[in-house]
PDB file of C-alpha atoms and ligand atoms in Angstrom:
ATOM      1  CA  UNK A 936      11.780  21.706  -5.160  1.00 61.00           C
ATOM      2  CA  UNK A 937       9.123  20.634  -7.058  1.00 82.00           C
ATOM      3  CA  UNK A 938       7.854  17.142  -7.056  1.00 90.00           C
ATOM      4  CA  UNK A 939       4.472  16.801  -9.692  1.00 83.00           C
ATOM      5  CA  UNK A 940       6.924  14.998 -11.876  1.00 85.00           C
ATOM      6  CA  UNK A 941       9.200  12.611  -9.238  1.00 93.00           C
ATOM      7  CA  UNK A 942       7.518  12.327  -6.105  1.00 96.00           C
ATOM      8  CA  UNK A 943      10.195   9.244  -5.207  1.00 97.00           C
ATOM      9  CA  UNK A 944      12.287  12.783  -4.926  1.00 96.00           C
ATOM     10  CA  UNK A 945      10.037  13.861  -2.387  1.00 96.00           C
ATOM     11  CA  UNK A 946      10.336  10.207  -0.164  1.00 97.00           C
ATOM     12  CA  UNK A 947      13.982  10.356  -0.649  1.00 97.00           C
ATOM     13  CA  UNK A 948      14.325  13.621   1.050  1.00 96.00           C
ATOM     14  CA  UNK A 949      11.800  12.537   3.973  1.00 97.00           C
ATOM     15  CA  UNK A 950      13.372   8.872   3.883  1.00 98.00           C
ATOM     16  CA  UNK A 951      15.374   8.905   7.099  1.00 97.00           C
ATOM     17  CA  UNK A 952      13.226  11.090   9.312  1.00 97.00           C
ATOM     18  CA  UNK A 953      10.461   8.437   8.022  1.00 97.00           C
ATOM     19  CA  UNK A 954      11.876   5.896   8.541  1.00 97.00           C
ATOM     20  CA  UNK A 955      12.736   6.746  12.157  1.00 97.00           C
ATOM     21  CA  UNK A 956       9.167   7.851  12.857  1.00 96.00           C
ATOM     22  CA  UNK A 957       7.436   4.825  15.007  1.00 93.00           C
ATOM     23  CA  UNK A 958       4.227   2.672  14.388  1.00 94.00           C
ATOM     24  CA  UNK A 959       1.578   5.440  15.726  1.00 90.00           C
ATOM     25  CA  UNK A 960      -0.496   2.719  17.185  1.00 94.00           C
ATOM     26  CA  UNK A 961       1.422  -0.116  17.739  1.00 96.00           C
ATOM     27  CA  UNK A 962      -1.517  -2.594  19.273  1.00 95.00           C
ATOM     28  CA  UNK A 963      -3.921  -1.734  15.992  1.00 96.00           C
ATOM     29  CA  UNK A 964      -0.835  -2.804  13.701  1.00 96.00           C
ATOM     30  CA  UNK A 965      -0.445  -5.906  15.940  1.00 97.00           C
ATOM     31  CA  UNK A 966      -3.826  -6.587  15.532  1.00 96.00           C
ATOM     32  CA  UNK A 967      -4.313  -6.196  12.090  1.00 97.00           C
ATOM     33  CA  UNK A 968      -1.158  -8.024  11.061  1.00 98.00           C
ATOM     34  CA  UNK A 969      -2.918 -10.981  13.239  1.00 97.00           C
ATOM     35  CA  UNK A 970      -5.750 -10.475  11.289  1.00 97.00           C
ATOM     36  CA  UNK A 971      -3.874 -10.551   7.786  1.00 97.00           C
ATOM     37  CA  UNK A 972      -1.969 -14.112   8.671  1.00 97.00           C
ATOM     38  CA  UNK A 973      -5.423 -15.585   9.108  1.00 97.00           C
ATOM     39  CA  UNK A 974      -5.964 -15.414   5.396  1.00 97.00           C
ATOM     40  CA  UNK A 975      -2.400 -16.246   4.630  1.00 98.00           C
ATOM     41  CA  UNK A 976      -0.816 -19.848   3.502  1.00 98.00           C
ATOM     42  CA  UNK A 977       2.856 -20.875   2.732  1.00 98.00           C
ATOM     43  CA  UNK A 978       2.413 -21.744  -0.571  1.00 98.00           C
ATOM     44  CA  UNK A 979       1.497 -17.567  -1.093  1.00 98.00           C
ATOM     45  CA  UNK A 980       3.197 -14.968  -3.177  1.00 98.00           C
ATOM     46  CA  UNK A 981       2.726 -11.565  -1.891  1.00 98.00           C
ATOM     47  CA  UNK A 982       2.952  -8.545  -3.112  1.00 98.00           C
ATOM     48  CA  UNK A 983       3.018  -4.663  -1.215  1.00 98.00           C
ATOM     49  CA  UNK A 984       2.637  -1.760  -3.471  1.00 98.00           C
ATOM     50  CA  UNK A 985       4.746   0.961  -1.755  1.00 98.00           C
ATOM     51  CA  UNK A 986       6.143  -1.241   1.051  1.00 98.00           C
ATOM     52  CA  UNK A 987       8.321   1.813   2.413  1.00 98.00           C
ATOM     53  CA  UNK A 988      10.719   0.516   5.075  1.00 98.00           C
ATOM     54  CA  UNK A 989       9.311  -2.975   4.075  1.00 98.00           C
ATOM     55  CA  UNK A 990       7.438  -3.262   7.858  1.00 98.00           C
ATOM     56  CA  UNK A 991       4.561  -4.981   6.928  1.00 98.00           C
ATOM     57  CA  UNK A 992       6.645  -7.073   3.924  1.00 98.00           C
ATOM     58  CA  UNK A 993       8.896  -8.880   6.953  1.00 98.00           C
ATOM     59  CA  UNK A 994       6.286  -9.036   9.562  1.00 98.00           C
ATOM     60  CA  UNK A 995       4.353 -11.585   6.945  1.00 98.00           C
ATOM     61  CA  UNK A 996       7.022 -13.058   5.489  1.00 98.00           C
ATOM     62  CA  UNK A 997       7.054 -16.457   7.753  1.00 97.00           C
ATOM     63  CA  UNK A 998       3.779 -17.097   7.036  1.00 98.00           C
ATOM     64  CA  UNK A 999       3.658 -17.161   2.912  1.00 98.00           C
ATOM     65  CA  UNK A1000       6.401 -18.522   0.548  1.00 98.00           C
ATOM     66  CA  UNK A1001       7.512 -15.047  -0.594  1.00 98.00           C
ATOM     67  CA  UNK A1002       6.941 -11.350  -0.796  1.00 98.00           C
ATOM     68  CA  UNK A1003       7.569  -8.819  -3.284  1.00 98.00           C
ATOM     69  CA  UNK A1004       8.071  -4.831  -1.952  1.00 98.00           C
ATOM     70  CA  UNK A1005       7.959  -2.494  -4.348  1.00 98.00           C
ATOM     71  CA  UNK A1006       8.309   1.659  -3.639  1.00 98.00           C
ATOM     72  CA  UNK A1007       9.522   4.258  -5.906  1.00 98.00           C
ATOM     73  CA  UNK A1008      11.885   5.729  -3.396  1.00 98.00           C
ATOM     74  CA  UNK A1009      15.483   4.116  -3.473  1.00 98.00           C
ATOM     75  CA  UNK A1010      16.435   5.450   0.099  1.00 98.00           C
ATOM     76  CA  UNK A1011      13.193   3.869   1.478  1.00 98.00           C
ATOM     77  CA  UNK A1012      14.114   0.261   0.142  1.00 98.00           C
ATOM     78  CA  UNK A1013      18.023   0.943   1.109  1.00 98.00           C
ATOM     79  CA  UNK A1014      16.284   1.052   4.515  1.00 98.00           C
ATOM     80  CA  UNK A1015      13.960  -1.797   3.772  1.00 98.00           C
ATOM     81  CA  UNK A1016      16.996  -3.783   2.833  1.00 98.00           C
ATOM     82  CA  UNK A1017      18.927  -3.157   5.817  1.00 98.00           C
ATOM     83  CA  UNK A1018      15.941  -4.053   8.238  1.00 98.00           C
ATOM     84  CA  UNK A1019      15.388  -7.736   5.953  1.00 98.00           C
ATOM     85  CA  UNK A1020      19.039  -8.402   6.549  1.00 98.00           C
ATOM     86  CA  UNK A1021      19.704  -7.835  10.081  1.00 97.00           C
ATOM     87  CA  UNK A1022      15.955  -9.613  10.386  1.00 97.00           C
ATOM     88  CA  UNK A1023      17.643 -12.445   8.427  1.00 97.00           C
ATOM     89  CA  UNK A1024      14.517 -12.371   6.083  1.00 98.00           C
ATOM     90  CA  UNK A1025      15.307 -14.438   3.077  1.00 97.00           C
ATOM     91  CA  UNK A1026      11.953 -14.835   0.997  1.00 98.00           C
ATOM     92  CA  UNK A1027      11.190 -10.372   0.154  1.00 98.00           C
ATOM     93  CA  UNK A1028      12.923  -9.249  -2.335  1.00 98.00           C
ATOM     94  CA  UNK A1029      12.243  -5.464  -2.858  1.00 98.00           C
ATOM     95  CA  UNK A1030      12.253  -3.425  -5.796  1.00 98.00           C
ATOM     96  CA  UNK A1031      12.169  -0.147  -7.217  1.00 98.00           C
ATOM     97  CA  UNK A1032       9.042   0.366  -9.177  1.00 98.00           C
ATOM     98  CA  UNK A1033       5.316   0.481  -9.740  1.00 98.00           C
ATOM     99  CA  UNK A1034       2.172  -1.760  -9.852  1.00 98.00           C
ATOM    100  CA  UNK A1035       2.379  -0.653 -13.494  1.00 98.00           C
ATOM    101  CA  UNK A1036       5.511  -2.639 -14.128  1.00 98.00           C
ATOM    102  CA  UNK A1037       5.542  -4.854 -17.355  1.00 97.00           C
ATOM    103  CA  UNK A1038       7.724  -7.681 -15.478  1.00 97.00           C
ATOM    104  CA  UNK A1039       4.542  -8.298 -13.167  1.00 98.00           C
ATOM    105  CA  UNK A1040       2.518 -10.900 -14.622  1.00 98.00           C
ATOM    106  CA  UNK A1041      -1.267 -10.854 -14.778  1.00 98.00           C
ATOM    107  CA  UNK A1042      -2.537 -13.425 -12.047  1.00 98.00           C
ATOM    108  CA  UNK A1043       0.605 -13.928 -10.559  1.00 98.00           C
ATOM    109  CA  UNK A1044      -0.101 -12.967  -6.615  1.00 98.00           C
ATOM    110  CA  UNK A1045      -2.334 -14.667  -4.171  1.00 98.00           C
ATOM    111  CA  UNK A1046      -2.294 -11.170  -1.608  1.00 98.00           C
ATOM    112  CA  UNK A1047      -1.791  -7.681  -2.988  1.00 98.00           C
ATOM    113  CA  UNK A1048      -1.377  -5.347   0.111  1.00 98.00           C
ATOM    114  CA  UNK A1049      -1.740  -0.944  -0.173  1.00 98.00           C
ATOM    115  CA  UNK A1050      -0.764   0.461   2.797  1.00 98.00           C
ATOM    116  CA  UNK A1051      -1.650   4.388   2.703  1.00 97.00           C
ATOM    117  CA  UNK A1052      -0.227   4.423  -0.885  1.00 98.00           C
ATOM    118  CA  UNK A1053      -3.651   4.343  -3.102  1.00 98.00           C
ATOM    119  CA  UNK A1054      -4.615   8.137  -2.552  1.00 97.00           C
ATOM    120  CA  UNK A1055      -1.055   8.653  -4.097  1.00 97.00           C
ATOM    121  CA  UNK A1056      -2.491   7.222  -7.796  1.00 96.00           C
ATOM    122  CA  UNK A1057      -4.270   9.915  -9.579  1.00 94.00           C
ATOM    123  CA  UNK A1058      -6.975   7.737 -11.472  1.00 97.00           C
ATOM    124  CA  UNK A1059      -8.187   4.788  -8.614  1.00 98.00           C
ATOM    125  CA  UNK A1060     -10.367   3.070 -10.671  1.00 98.00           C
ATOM    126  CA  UNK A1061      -6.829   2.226 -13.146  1.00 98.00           C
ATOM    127  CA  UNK A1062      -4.741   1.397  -9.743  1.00 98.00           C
ATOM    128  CA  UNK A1063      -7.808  -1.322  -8.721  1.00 98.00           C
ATOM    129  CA  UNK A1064      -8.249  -2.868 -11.977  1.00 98.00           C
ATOM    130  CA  UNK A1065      -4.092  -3.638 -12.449  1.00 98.00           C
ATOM    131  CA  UNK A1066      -4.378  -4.957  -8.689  1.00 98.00           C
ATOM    132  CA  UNK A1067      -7.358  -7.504 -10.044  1.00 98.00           C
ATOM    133  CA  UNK A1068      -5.492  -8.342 -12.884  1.00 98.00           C
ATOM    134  CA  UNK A1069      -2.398  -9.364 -11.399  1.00 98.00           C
ATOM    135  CA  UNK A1070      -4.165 -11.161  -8.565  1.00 98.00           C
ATOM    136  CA  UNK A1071      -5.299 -14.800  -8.998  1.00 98.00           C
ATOM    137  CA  UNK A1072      -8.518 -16.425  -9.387  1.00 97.00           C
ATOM    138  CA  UNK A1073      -9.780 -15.852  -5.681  1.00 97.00           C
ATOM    139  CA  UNK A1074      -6.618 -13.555  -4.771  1.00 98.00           C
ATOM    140  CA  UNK A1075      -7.258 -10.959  -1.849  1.00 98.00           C
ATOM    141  CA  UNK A1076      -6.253  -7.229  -2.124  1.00 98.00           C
ATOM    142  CA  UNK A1077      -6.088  -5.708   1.031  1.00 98.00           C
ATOM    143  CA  UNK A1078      -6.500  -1.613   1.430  1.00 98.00           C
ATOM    144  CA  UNK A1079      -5.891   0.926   3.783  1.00 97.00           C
ATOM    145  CA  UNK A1080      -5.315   4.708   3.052  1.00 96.00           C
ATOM    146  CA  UNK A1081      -5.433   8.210   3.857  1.00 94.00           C
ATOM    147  CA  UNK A1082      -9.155   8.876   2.872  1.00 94.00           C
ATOM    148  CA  UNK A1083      -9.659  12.975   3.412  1.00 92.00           C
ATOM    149  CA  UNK A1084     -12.874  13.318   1.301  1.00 93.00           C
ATOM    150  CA  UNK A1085     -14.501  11.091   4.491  1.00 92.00           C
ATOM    151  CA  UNK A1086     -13.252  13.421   7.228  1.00 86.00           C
ATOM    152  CA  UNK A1087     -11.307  17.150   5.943  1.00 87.00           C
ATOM    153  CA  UNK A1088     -12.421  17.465   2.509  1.00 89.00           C
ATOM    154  CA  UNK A1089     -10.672  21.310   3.235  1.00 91.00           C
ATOM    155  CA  UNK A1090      -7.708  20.142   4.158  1.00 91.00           C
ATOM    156  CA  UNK A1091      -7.971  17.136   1.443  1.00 92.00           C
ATOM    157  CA  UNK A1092      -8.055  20.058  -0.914  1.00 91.00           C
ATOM    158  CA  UNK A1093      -5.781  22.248  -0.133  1.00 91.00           C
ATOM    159  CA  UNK A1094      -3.415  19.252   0.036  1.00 91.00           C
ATOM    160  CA  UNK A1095      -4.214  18.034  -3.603  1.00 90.00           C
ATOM    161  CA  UNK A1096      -3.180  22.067  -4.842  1.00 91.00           C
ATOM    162  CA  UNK A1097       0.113  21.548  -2.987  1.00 91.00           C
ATOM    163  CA  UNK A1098       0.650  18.270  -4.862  1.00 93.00           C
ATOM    164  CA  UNK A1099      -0.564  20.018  -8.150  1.00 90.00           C
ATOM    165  CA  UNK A1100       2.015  23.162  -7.309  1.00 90.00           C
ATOM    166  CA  UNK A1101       4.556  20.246  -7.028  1.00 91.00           C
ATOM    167  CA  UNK A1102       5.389  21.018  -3.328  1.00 91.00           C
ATOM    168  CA  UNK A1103       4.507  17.452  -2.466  1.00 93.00           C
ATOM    169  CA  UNK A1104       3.471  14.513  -4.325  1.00 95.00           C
ATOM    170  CA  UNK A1105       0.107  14.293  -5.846  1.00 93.00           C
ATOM    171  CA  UNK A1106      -2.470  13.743  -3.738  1.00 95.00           C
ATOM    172  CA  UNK A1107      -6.166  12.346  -4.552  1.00 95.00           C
ATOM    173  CA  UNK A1108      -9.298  13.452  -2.295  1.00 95.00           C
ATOM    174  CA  UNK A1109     -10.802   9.604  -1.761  1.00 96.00           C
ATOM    175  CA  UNK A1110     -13.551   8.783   0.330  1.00 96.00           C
ATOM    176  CA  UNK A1111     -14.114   5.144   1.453  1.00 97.00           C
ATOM    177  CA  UNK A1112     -17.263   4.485  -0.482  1.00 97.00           C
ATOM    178  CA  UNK A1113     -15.076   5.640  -3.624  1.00 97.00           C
ATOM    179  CA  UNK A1114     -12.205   2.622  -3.178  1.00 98.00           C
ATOM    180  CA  UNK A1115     -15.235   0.475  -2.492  1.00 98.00           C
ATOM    181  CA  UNK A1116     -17.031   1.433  -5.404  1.00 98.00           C
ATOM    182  CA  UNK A1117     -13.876   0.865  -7.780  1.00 98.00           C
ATOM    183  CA  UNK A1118     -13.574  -2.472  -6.036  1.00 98.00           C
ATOM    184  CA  UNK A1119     -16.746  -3.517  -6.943  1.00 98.00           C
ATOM    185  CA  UNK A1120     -16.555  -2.153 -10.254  1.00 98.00           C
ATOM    186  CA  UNK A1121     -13.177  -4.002 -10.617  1.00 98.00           C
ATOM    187  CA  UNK A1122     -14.933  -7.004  -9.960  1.00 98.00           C
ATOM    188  CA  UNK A1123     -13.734  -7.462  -5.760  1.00 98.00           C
ATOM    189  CA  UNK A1124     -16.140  -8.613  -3.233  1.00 98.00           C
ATOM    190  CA  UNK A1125     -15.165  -6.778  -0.107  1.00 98.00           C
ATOM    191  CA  UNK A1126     -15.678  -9.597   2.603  1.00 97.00           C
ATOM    192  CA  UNK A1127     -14.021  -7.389   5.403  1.00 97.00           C
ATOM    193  CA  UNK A1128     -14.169  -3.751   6.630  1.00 98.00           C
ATOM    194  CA  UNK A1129     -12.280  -2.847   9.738  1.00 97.00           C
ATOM    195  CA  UNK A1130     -11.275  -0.067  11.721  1.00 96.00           C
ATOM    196  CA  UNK A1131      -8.172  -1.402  13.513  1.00 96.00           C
ATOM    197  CA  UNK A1132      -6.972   2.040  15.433  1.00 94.00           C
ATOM    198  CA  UNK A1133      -9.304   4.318  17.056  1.00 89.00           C
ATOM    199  CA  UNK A1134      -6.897   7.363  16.383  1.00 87.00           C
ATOM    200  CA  UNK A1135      -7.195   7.181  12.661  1.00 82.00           C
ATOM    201  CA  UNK A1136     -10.073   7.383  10.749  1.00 81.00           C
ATOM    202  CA  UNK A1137      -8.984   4.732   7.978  1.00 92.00           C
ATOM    203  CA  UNK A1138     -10.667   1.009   7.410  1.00 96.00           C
ATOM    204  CA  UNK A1139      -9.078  -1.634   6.228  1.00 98.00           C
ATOM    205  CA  UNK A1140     -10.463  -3.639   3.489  1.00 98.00           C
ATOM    206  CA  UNK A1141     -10.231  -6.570   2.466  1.00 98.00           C
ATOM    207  CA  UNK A1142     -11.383  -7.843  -1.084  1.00 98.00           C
ATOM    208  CA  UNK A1143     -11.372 -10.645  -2.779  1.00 98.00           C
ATOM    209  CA  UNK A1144     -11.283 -11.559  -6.421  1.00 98.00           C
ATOM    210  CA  UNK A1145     -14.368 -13.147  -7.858  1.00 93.00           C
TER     211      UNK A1145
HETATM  212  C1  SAM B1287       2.776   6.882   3.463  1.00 50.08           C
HETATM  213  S1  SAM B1287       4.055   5.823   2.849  1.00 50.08           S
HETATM  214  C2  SAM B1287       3.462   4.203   3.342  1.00 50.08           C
HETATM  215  C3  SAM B1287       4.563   3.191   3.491  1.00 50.08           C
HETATM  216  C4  SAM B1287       4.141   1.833   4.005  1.00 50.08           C
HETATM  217  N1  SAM B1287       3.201   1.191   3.110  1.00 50.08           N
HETATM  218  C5  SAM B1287       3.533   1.964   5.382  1.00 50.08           C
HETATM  219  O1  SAM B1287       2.336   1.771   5.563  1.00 50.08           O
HETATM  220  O2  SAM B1287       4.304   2.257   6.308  1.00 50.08           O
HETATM  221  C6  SAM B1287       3.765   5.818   1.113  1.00 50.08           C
HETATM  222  C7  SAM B1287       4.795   5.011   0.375  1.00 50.08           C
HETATM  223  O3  SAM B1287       4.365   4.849  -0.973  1.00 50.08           O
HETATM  224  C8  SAM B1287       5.453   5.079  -1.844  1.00 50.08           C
HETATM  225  N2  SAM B1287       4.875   5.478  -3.128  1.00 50.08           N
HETATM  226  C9  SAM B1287       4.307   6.658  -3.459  1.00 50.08           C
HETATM  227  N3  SAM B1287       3.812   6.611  -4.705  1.00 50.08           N
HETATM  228  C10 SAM B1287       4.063   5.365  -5.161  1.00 50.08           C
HETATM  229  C11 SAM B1287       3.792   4.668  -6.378  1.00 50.08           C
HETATM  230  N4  SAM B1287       3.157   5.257  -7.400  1.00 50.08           N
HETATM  231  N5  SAM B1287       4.187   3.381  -6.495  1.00 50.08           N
HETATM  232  C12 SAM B1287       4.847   2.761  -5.483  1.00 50.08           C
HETATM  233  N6  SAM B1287       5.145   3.354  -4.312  1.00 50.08           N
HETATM  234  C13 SAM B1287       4.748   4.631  -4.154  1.00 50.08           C
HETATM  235  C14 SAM B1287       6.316   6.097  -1.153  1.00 50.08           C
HETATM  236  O4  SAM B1287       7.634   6.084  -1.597  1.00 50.08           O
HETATM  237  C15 SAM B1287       6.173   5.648   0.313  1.00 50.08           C
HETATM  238  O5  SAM B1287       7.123   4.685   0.649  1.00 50.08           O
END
């Protein structure tokens, strides 16, 4: 199956077996989740570009007013949905889509989160600059992805031909210092850089916009 052209095909098939795959580090999450609602306020509106299974959408949902999910894959938000209802979550709404949408307004969100979904845009200096613009004045965008060029560039590669083959969705080879740079560019400041979980690699930043 090839999935260049719908990679939501590609999450639908892995949906359930993704879905029932746990938090790999479970205190780092905690941690950085604790981290997150210390920029948060009740008046926010969030929003989670490729929220999956909608994890991190419910876990801050009691601290802002409300939260948008979106993912491309429909069997990833039927799970999403499911979770939200037997949570009893009543301000995320989750739809099907991308950051690209029309219906999002520019400087309508207080929080954009990413959660290992950047490195799945082909051009990350476009991705960035929609996140700015749909941010407002002193938003945050907060990033965290699979960054191969800054530990298997190899791998990275090979990875990137599978995704151009079409046997799994398109990958791009990002290094840290790359996102940074096309937050800077964007016009972010990045006031935080962590690395929650010592068995991954990835930092978490956090940006804000000037
Ligand atoms: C590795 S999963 C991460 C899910 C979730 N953010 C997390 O951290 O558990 C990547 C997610 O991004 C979604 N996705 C991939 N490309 C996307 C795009 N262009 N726009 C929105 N979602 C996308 C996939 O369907 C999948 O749910």
């Amino acid at each position: 199956m090839l999935f260049r052209k719908s990679p939501e095909k590609f999450w639908n098939l892995i949906a359930s077996k993704y879905a029932a795959s746990p938090i790999s580090d479970i205190a780092a999450y905690e941690k950085k989740i604790e981290k997150l609602k210390s920029y948060l306020s009740p008046e926010y509106h969030v929003l989670d570009i490729g929220c999956g299974t909608g994890t991190q959408c419910d876990d801050l949902a009691n601290n802002v007013k409300h939260v948008t999910g979106i993912d491309i894959s429909s069997k990833l938000l039927a799970v999403a949905e499911h979770r939200k209802a037997e949570r009893k979550i009543e301000n995320v709404e989750f739809i099907q889509t991308t950051v690209f949408d029309e219906r999002f307004e520019p400087g309508s969100f207080d929080l954009i989160t990413a959660f290992y979904v950047l490195h799945f845009y082909e051009d990350i200096d476009e991705v960035v600059r929609r996140i700015y613009s749909l941010l407002k004045p002193d938003g945050l965008f907060v990033s965290e992805t699979a960054c191969m060029g800054d530990k298997n560039i190899l791998i990275g590669k090979l990875l990137r031909l599978a995704g151009k083959s079409g046997f799994l969705p398109l990958m791009s080879v990002l290094t840290t210092r790359q996102i940074e740079q096309a937050l800077e560019q964007a016009g972010f400041s990045i006031v935080d850089k962590t690395k929650f979980s010592e068995s991954n690699d990835e930092y978490t930043l956090l940006a804000k916009k000037l």
